[in-house]
Structures are given as C-alpha cells and as structure tokens.
PDB file of C-alpha atoms in Angstrom:
ATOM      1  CA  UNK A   1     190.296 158.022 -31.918  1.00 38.00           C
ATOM      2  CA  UNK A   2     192.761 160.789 -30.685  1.00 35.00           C
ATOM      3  CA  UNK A   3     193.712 163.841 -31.916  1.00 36.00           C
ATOM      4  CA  UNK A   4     197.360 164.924 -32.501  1.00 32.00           C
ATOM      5  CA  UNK A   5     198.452 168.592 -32.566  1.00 34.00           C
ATOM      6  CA  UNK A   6     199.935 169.158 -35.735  1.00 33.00           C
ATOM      7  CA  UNK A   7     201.543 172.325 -34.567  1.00 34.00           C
ATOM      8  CA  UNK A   8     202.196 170.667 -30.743  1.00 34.00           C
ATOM      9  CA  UNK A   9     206.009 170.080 -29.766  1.00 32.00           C
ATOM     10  CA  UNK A  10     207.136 167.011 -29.182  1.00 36.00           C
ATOM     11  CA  UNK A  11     210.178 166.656 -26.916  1.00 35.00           C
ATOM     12  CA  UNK A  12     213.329 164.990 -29.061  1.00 37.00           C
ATOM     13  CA  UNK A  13     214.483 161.588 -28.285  1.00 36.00           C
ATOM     14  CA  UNK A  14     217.733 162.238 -26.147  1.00 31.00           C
ATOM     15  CA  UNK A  15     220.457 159.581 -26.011  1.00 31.00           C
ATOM     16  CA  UNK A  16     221.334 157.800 -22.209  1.00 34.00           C
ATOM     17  CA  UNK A  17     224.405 158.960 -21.434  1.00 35.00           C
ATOM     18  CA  UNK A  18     227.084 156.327 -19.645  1.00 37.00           C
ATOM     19  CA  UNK A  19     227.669 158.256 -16.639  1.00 36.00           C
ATOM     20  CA  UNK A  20     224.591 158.864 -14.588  1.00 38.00           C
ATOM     21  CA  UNK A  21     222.023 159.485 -17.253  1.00 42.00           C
ATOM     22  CA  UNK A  22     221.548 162.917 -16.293  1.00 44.00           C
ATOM     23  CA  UNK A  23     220.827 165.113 -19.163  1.00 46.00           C
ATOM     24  CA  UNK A  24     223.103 168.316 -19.495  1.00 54.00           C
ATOM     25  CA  UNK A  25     221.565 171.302 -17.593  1.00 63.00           C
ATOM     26  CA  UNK A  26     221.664 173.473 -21.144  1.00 57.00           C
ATOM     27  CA  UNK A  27     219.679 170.523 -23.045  1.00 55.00           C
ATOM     28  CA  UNK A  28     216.901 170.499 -20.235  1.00 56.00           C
ATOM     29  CA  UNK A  29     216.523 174.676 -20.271  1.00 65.00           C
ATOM     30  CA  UNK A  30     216.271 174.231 -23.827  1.00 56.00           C
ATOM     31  CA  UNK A  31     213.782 171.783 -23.641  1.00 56.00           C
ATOM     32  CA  UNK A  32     211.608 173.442 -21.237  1.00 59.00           C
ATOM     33  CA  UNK A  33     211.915 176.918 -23.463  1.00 58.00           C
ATOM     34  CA  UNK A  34     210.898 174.626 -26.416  1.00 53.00           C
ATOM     35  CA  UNK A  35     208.063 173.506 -24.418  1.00 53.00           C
ATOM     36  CA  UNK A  36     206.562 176.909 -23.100  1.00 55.00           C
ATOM     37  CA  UNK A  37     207.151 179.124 -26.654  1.00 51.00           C
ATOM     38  CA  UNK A  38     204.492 175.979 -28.224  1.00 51.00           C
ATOM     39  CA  UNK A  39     202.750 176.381 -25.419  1.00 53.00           C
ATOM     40  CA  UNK A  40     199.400 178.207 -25.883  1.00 53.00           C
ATOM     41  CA  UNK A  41     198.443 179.755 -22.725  1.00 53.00           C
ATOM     42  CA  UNK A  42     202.447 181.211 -22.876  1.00 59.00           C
ATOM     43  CA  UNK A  43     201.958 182.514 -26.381  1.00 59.00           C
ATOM     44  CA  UNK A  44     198.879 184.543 -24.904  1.00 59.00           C
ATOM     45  CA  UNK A  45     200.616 185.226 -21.560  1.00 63.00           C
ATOM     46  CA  UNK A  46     203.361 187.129 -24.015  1.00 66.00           C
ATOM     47  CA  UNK A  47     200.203 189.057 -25.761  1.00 65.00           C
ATOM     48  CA  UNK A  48     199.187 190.036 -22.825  1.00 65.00           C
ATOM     49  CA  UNK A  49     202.637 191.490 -21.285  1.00 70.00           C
ATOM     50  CA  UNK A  50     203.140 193.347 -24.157  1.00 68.00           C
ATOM     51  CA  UNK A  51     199.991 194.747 -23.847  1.00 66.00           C
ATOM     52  CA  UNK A  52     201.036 195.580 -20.282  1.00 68.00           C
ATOM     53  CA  UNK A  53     204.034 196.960 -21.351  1.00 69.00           C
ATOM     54  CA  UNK A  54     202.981 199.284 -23.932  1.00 66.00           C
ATOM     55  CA  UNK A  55     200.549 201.037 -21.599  1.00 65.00           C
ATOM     56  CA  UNK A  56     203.098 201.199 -19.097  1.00 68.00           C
ATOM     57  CA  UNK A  57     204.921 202.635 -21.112  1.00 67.00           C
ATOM     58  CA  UNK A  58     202.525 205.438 -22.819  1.00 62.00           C
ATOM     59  CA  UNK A  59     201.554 206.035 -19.070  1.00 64.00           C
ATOM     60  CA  UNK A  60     205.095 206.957 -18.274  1.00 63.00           C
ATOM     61  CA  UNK A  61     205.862 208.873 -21.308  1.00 71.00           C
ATOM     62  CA  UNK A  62     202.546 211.175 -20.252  1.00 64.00           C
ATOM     63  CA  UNK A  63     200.283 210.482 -23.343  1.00 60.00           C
ATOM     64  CA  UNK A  64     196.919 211.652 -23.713  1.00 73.00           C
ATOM     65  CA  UNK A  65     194.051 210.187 -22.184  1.00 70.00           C
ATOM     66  CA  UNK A  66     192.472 209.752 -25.103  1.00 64.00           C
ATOM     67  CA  UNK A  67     195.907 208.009 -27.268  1.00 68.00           C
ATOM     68  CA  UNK A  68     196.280 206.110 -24.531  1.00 62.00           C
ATOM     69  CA  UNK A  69     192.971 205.580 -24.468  1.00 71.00           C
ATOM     70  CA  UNK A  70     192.779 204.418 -28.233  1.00 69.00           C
ATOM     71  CA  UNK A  71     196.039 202.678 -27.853  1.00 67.00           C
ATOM     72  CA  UNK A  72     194.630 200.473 -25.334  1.00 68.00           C
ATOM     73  CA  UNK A  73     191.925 199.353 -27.205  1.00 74.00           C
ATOM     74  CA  UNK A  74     193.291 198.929 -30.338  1.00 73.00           C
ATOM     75  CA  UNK A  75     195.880 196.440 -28.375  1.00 69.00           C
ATOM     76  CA  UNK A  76     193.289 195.165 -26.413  1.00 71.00           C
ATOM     77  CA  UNK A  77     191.271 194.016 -30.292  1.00 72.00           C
ATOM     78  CA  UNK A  78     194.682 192.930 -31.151  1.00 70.00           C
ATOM     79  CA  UNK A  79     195.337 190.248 -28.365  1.00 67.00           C
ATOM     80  CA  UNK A  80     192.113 189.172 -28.528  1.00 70.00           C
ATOM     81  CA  UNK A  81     192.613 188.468 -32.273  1.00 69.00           C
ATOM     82  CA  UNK A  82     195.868 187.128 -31.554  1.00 69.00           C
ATOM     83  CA  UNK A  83     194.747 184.553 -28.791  1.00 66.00           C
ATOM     84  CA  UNK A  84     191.610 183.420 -31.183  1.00 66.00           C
ATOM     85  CA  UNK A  85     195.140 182.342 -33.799  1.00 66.00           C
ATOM     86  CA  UNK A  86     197.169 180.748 -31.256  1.00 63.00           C
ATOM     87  CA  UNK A  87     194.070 178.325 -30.290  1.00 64.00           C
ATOM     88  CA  UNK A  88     192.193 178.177 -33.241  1.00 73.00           C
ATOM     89  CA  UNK A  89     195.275 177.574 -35.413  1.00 75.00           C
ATOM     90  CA  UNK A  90     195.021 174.255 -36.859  1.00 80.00           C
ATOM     91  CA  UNK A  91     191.293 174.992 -37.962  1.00 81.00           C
ATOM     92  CA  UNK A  92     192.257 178.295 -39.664  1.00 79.00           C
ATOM     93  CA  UNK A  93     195.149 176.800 -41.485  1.00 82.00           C
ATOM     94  CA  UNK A  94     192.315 173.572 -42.441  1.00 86.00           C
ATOM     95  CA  UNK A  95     189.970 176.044 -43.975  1.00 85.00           C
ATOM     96  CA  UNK A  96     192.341 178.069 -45.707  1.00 84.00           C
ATOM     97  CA  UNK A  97     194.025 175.125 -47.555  1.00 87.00           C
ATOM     98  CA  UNK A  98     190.644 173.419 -47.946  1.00 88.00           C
ATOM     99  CA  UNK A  99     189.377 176.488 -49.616  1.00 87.00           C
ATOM    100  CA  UNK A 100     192.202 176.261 -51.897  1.00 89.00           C
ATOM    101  CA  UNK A 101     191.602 172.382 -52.981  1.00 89.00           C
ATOM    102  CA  UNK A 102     187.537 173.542 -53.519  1.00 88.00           C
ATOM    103  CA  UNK A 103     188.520 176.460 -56.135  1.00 88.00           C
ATOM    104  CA  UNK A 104     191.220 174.072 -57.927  1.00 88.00           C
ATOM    105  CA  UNK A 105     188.043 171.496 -58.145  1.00 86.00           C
ATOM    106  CA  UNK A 106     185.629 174.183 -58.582  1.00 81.00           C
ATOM    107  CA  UNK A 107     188.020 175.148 -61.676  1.00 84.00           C
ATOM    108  CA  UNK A 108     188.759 171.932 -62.525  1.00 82.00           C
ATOM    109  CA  UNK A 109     192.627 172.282 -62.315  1.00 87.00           C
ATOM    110  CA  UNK A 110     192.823 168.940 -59.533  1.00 90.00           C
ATOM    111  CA  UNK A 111     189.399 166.673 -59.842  1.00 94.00           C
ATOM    112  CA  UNK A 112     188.037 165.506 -56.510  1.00 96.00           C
ATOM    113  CA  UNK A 113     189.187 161.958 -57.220  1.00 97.00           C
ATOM    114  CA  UNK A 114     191.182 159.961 -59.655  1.00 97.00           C
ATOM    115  CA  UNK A 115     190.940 156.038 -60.095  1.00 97.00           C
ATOM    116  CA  UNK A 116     194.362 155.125 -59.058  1.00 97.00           C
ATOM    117  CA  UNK A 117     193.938 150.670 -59.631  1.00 96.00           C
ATOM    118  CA  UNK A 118     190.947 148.251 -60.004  1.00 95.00           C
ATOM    119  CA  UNK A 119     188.650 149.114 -57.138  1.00 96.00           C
ATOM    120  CA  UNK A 120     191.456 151.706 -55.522  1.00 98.00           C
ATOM    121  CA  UNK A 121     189.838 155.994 -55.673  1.00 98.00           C
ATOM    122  CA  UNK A 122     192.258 158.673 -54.362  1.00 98.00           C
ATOM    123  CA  UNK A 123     190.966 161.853 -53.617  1.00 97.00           C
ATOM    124  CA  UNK A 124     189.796 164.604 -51.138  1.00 96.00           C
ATOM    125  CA  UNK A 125     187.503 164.786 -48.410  1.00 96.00           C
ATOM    126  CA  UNK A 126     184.160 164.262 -49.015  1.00 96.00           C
ATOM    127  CA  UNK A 127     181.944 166.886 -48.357  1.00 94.00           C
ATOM    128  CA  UNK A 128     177.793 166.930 -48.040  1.00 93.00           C
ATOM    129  CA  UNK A 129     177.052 170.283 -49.139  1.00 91.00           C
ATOM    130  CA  UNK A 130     178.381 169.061 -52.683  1.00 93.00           C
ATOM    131  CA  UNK A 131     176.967 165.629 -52.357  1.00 95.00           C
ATOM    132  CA  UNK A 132     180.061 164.113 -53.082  1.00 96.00           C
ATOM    133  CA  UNK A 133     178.938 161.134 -51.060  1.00 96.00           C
ATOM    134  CA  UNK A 134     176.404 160.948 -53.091  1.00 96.00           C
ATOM    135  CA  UNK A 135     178.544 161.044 -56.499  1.00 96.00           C
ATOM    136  CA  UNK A 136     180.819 158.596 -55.079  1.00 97.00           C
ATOM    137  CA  UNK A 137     178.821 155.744 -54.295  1.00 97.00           C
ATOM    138  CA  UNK A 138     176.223 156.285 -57.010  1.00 95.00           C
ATOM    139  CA  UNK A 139     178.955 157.258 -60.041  1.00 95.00           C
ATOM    140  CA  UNK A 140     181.777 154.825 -58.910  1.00 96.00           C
ATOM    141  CA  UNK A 141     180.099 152.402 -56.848  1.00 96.00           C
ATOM    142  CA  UNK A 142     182.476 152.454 -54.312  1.00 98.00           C
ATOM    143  CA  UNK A 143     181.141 150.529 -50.528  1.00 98.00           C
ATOM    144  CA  UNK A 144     183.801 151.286 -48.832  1.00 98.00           C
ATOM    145  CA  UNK A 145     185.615 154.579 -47.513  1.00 98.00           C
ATOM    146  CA  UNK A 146     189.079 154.973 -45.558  1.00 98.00           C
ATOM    147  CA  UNK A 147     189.778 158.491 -44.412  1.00 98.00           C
ATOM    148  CA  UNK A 148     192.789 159.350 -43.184  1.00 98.00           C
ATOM    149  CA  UNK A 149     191.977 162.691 -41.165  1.00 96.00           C
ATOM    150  CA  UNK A 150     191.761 164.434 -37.507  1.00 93.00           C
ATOM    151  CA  UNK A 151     188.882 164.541 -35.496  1.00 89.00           C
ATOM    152  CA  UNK A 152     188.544 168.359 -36.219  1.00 87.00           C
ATOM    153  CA  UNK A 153     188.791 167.953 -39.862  1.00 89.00           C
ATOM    154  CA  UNK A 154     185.178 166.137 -40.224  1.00 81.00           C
ATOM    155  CA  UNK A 155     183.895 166.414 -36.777  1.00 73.00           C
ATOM    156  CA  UNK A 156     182.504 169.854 -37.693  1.00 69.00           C
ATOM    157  CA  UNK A 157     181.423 171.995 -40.304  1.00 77.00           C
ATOM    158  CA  UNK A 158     183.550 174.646 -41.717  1.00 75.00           C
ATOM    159  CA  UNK A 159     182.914 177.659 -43.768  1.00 74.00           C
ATOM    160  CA  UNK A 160     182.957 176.398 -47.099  1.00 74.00           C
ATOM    161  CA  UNK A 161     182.886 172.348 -45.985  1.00 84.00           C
ATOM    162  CA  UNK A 162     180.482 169.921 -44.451  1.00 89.00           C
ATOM    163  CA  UNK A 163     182.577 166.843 -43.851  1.00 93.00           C
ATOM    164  CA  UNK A 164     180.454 163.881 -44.448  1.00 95.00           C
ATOM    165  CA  UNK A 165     180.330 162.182 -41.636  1.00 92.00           C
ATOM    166  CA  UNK A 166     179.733 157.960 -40.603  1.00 94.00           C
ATOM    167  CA  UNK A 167     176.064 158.712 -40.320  1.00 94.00           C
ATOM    168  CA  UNK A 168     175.952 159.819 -43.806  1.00 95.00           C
ATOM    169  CA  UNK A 169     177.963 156.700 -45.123  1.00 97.00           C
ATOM    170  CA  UNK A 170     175.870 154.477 -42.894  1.00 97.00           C
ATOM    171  CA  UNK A 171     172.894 155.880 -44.718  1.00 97.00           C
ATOM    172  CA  UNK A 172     174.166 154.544 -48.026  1.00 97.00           C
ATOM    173  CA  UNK A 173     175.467 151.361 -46.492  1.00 97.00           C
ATOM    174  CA  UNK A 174     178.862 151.936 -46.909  1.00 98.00           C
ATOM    175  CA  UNK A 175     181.803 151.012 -44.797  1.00 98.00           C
ATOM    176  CA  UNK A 176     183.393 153.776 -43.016  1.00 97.00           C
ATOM    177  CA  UNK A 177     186.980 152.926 -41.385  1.00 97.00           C
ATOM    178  CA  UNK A 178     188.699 155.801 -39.786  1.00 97.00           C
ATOM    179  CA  UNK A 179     192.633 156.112 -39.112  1.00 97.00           C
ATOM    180  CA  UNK A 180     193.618 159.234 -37.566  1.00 96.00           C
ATOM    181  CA  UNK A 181     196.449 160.966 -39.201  1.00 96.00           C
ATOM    182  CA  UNK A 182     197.860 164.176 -38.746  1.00 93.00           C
ATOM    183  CA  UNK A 183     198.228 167.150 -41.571  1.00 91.00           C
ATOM    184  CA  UNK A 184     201.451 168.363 -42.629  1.00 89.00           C
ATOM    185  CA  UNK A 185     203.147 165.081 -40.836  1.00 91.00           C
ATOM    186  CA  UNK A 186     204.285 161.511 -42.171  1.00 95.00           C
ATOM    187  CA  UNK A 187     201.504 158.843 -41.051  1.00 97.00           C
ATOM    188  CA  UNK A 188     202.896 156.618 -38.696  1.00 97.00           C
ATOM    189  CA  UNK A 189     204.754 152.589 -39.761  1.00 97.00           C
ATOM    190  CA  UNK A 190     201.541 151.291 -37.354  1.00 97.00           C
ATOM    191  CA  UNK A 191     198.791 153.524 -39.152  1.00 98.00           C
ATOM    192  CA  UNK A 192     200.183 152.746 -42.695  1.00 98.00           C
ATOM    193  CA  UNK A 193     200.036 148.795 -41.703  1.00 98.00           C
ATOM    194  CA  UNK A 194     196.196 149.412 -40.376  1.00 98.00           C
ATOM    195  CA  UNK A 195     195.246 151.575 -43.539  1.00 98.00           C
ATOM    196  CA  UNK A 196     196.686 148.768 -45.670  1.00 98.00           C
ATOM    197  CA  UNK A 197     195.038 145.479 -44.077  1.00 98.00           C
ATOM    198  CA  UNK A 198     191.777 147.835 -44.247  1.00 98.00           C
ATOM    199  CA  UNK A 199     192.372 147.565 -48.499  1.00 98.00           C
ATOM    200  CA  UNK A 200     193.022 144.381 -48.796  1.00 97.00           C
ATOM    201  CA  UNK A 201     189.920 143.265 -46.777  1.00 98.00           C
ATOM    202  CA  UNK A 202     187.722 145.209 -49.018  1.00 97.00           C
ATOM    203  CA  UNK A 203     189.609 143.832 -51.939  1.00 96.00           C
ATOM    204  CA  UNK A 204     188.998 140.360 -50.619  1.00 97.00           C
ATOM    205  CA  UNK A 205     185.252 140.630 -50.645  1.00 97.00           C
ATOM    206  CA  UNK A 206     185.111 142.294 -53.519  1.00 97.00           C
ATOM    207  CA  UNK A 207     184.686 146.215 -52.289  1.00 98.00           C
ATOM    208  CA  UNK A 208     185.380 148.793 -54.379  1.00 98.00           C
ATOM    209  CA  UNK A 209     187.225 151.439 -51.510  1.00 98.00           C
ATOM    210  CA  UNK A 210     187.522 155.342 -51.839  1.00 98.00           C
ATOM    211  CA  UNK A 211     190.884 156.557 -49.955  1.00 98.00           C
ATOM    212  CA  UNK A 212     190.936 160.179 -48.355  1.00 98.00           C
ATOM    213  CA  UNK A 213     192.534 162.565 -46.457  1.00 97.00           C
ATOM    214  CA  UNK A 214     192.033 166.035 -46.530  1.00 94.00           C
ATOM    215  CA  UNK A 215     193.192 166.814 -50.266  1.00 94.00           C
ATOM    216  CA  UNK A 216     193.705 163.563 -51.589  1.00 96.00           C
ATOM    217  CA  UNK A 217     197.751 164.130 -52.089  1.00 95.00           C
ATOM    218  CA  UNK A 218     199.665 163.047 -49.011  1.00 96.00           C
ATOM    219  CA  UNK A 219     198.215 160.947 -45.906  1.00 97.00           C
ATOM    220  CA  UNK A 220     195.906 158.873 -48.149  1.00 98.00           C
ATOM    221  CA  UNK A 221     198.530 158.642 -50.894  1.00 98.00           C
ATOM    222  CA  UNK A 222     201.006 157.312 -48.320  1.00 98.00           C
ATOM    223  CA  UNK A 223     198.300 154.093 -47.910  1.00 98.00           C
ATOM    224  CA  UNK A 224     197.645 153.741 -51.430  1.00 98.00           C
ATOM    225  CA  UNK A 225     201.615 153.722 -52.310  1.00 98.00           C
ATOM    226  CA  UNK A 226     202.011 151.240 -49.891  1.00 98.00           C
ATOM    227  CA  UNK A 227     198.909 148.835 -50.845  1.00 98.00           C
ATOM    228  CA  UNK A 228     200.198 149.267 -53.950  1.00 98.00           C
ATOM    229  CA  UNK A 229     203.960 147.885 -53.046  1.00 97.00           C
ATOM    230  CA  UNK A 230     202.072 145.044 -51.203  1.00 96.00           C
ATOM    231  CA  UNK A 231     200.337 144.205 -54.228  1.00 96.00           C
ATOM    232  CA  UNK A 232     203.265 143.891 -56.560  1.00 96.00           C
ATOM    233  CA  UNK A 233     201.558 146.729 -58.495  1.00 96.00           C
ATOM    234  CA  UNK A 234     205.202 148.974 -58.134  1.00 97.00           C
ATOM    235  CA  UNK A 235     208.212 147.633 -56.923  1.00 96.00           C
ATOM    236  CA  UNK A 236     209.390 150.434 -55.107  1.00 97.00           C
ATOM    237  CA  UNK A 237     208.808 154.160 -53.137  1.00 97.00           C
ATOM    238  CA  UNK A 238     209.692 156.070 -55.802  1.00 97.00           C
ATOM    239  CA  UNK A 239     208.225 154.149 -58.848  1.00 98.00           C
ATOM    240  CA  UNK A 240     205.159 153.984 -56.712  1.00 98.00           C
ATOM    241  CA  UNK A 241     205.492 157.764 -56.399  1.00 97.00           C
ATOM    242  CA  UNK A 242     205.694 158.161 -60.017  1.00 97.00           C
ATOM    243  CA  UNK A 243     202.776 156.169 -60.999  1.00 97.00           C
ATOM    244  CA  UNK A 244     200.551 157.915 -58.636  1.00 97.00           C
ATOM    245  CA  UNK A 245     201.538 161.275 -60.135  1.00 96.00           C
ATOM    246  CA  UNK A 246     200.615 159.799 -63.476  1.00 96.00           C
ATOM    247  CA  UNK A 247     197.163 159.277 -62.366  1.00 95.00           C
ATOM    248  CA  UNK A 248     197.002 162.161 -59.737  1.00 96.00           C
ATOM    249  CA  UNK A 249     199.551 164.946 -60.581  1.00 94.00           C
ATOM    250  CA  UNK A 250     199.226 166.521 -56.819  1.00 93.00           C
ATOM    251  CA  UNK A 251     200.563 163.884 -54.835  1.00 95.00           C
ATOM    252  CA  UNK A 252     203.437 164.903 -52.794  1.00 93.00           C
ATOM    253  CA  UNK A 253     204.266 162.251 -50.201  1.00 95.00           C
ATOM    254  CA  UNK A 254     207.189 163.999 -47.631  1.00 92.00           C
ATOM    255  CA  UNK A 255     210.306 162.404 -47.450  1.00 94.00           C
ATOM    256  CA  UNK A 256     209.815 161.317 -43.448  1.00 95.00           C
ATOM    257  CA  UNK A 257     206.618 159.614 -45.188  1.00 96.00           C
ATOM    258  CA  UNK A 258     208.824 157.881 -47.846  1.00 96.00           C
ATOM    259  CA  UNK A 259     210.812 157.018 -44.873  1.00 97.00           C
ATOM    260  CA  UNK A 260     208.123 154.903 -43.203  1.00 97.00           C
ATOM    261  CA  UNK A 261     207.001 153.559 -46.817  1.00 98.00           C
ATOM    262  CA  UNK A 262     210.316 152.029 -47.377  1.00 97.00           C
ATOM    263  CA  UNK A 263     210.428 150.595 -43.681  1.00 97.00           C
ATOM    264  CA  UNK A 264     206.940 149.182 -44.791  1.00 97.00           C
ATOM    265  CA  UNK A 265     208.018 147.416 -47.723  1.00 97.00           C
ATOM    266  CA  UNK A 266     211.031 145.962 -46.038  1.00 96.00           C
ATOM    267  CA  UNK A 267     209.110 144.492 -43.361  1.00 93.00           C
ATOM    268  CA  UNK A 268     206.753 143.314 -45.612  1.00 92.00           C
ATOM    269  CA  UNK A 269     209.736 141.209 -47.954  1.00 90.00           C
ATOM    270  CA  UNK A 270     211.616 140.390 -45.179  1.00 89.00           C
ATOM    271  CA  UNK A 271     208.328 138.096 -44.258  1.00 84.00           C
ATOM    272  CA  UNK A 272     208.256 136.768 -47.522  1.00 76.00           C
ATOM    273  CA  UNK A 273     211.847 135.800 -48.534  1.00 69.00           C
TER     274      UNK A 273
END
C-alpha cells in the first residue's frame, strides 16, 4: 500500500504539440518553479536564507551583540518550527481536523456512524482508546471493515487517536480490507471499482461491512454512493448524494469525486444495456 502526498505537486498533463513535441521554454520554467516551491527541502532552504539574510543584514546595520544576538535565536526557534510544518504537515493538519470530528462526537453534534442500507455503516475512523472496535462489532455486528485512509492516518498513534489497526480487527475476527485514499482529494475510478467489489462480496456472504475514512463524510462516502448506484438503491450522483445526507448530514463528496462517480455509473450501464 503506498502513500500519496496530499499536499505533493503533481506535474499537469501537457498536450503533444504537432511540431516537434517540445514543450515551450516558459511552460517548462514554470513547471520546474512549481516543482521546487512544493518541494520540502526548498521550502526550508528559503527558511534558512532568510535567516541568513536577516543577520547579514543586522551585522551590516551595526546592531548590538546582544539584539543580534537575540535576533538570531529567536530566528533560529523560528526555522526550526517552520521546517518541523513543512515536513510534518499532513500529520498536523490530520490531528487538527481529527480533533475536530472527536469534539462534534464527543458533543454529539455528528455520531461516529450512521446505518446508511441493510448491512452498509458509514462513519469515522475507528479508534482503540474509545473502543470503538469494540462497539462496532459487538453493538452492530458488523465482520467486515473497509477503510479508506493513508498509511499515516492509522499507522500511528496521534494525540488524541489510536487508529485501530488489522491486529485489532483480526482479534475479533473481522475482515479488514484496506484501499489507500488520499485526504482532501477525489478517490481514484480504479479505487472506487476495488472499494465497491469489496461490498458486494461481503454482501454476498452475508457480511454486515463498516465503511471508513477519516471522518466518515467524503472518501468512504464516495464508495458507499457508488455501491449504492450499483445496487439500484439511487439512480443517480446527486440523488445518491441526497440520500446519504438524509442519513448522515456531513457528507460532502467534492465535485472531482462526483466526477469519477458518474464515470463509475456509466461504465457500469454501459455493461449492462
């Protein structure tokens, strides 16, 4: 299973041109400046100049040994801080929205999970230090679990999470299929097809199946939507999207997600016509 970036660039698709192919010269500098300002060791390489610079600059101006002193310490504590952000981003912004999801459950404002069809649970990531595996298998009976997440996001533990892992399913003998799927992107036309012949196998023999991502509202809506086209359950994107809203009022599925949904369902009719 590989990781993706979710703040990485990814170099646009550029169109063969008739003449030699060549790209123009100003699309190629723009590409490599793309490429270095999401780069991380040139976001700290920046830090660092400025940090250069400014005591340069105090030097020439004649400051105080001691300002300058204090100056370069306080910038030194500063691009340290700012180099733990650059790498470190993607697990900072995890916890931070994470924490947010626990004190709307905490509060009750979103439940953990909703029951979206017959043996079909939507919801967030289940975490050990609040026995949710526990509650899910025991309270819902469910045998099988599809999460839709990074390897960071339950590889881990965080501050206020301990991301139950296979071991822990294993322990309760449940199934534990993994599909990984980036935050804050659509999930792929390949990932939604995997995520969806995962459901229906479970629904074959029986299984009831909980369906997760990180807060239960995008990546593991996206497969539920679509199991739930393939089913005949809604007959399109956006009545899907309505009827999971009915059941689970924080869905939000992105349109570039929608995109890949309706590309789903059309290749799924297109077999059947």
């Amino acid at each position: 299973m590989t990781s993706i970036n979710s703040l990485s660039y990814v170099p646009p698709v550029y169109t063969q041109q008739k003449a030699s192919g060549a790209r123009p010269l100003l699309t190629k500098i723009q590409e490599i400046a793309a490429r270095c300002f999401f780069s991380n060791s040139f976001q700290m390489l920046m830090m660092l100049g400025v940090l250069a610079g400014s005591v340069t600059l105090l030097a020439l101006c004649q400051v105080p040994t001691v300002i300058l002193t204090a100056s370069l310490i306080t910038s030194t504590a500063l691009i340290a801080l700012g180099s733990y952000i650059v790498v470190n981003r993607k697990k900072i912004v995890y916890e931070l929205t994470l924490f947010a999801t626990l004190v709307l459950g905490v509060f009750k404002i979103n439940p953990w999970w909703h029951s979206i069809s017959p043996g079909i649970y939507l919801g967030a990531i289940p975490l050990k230090n609040y026995a949710h595996h526990e509650q899910i298998t025991k309270k819902l009976g469910v045998k099988a679990v599809l999460s839709m997440l990074e390897d960071f996001e339950f590889s881990t533990p965080g501050v206020f999470s301990v991301p139950c892992a296979t071991a822990d399913w294993d322990l309760l003998g449940v199934k534990h299929h993994v599909i990984s799927a980036t935050d804050f992107h659509a999930v792929p036309l390949v990932s939604i097809e995997q995520g969806v012949a995962f459901l229906e196998e479970q629904n074959r023999l029986g299984v009831d199946c909980y369906v997760h991502c990180k807060a239960g509202a995008s990546r593991s809506a996206t497969i539920v939507l679509a199991y739930l086209l393939k089913k005949g359950v809604v007959s399109s994107v956006a009545e899907g999207i309505k009827f999971l809203k009915k059941q689970r009022p924080l869905i939000f599925i992105p349109q570039d997600a929608q995109k890949n949904l309706e590309l789903f369902f059309q290749k799924y009719q297109s077999k059947h016509e």
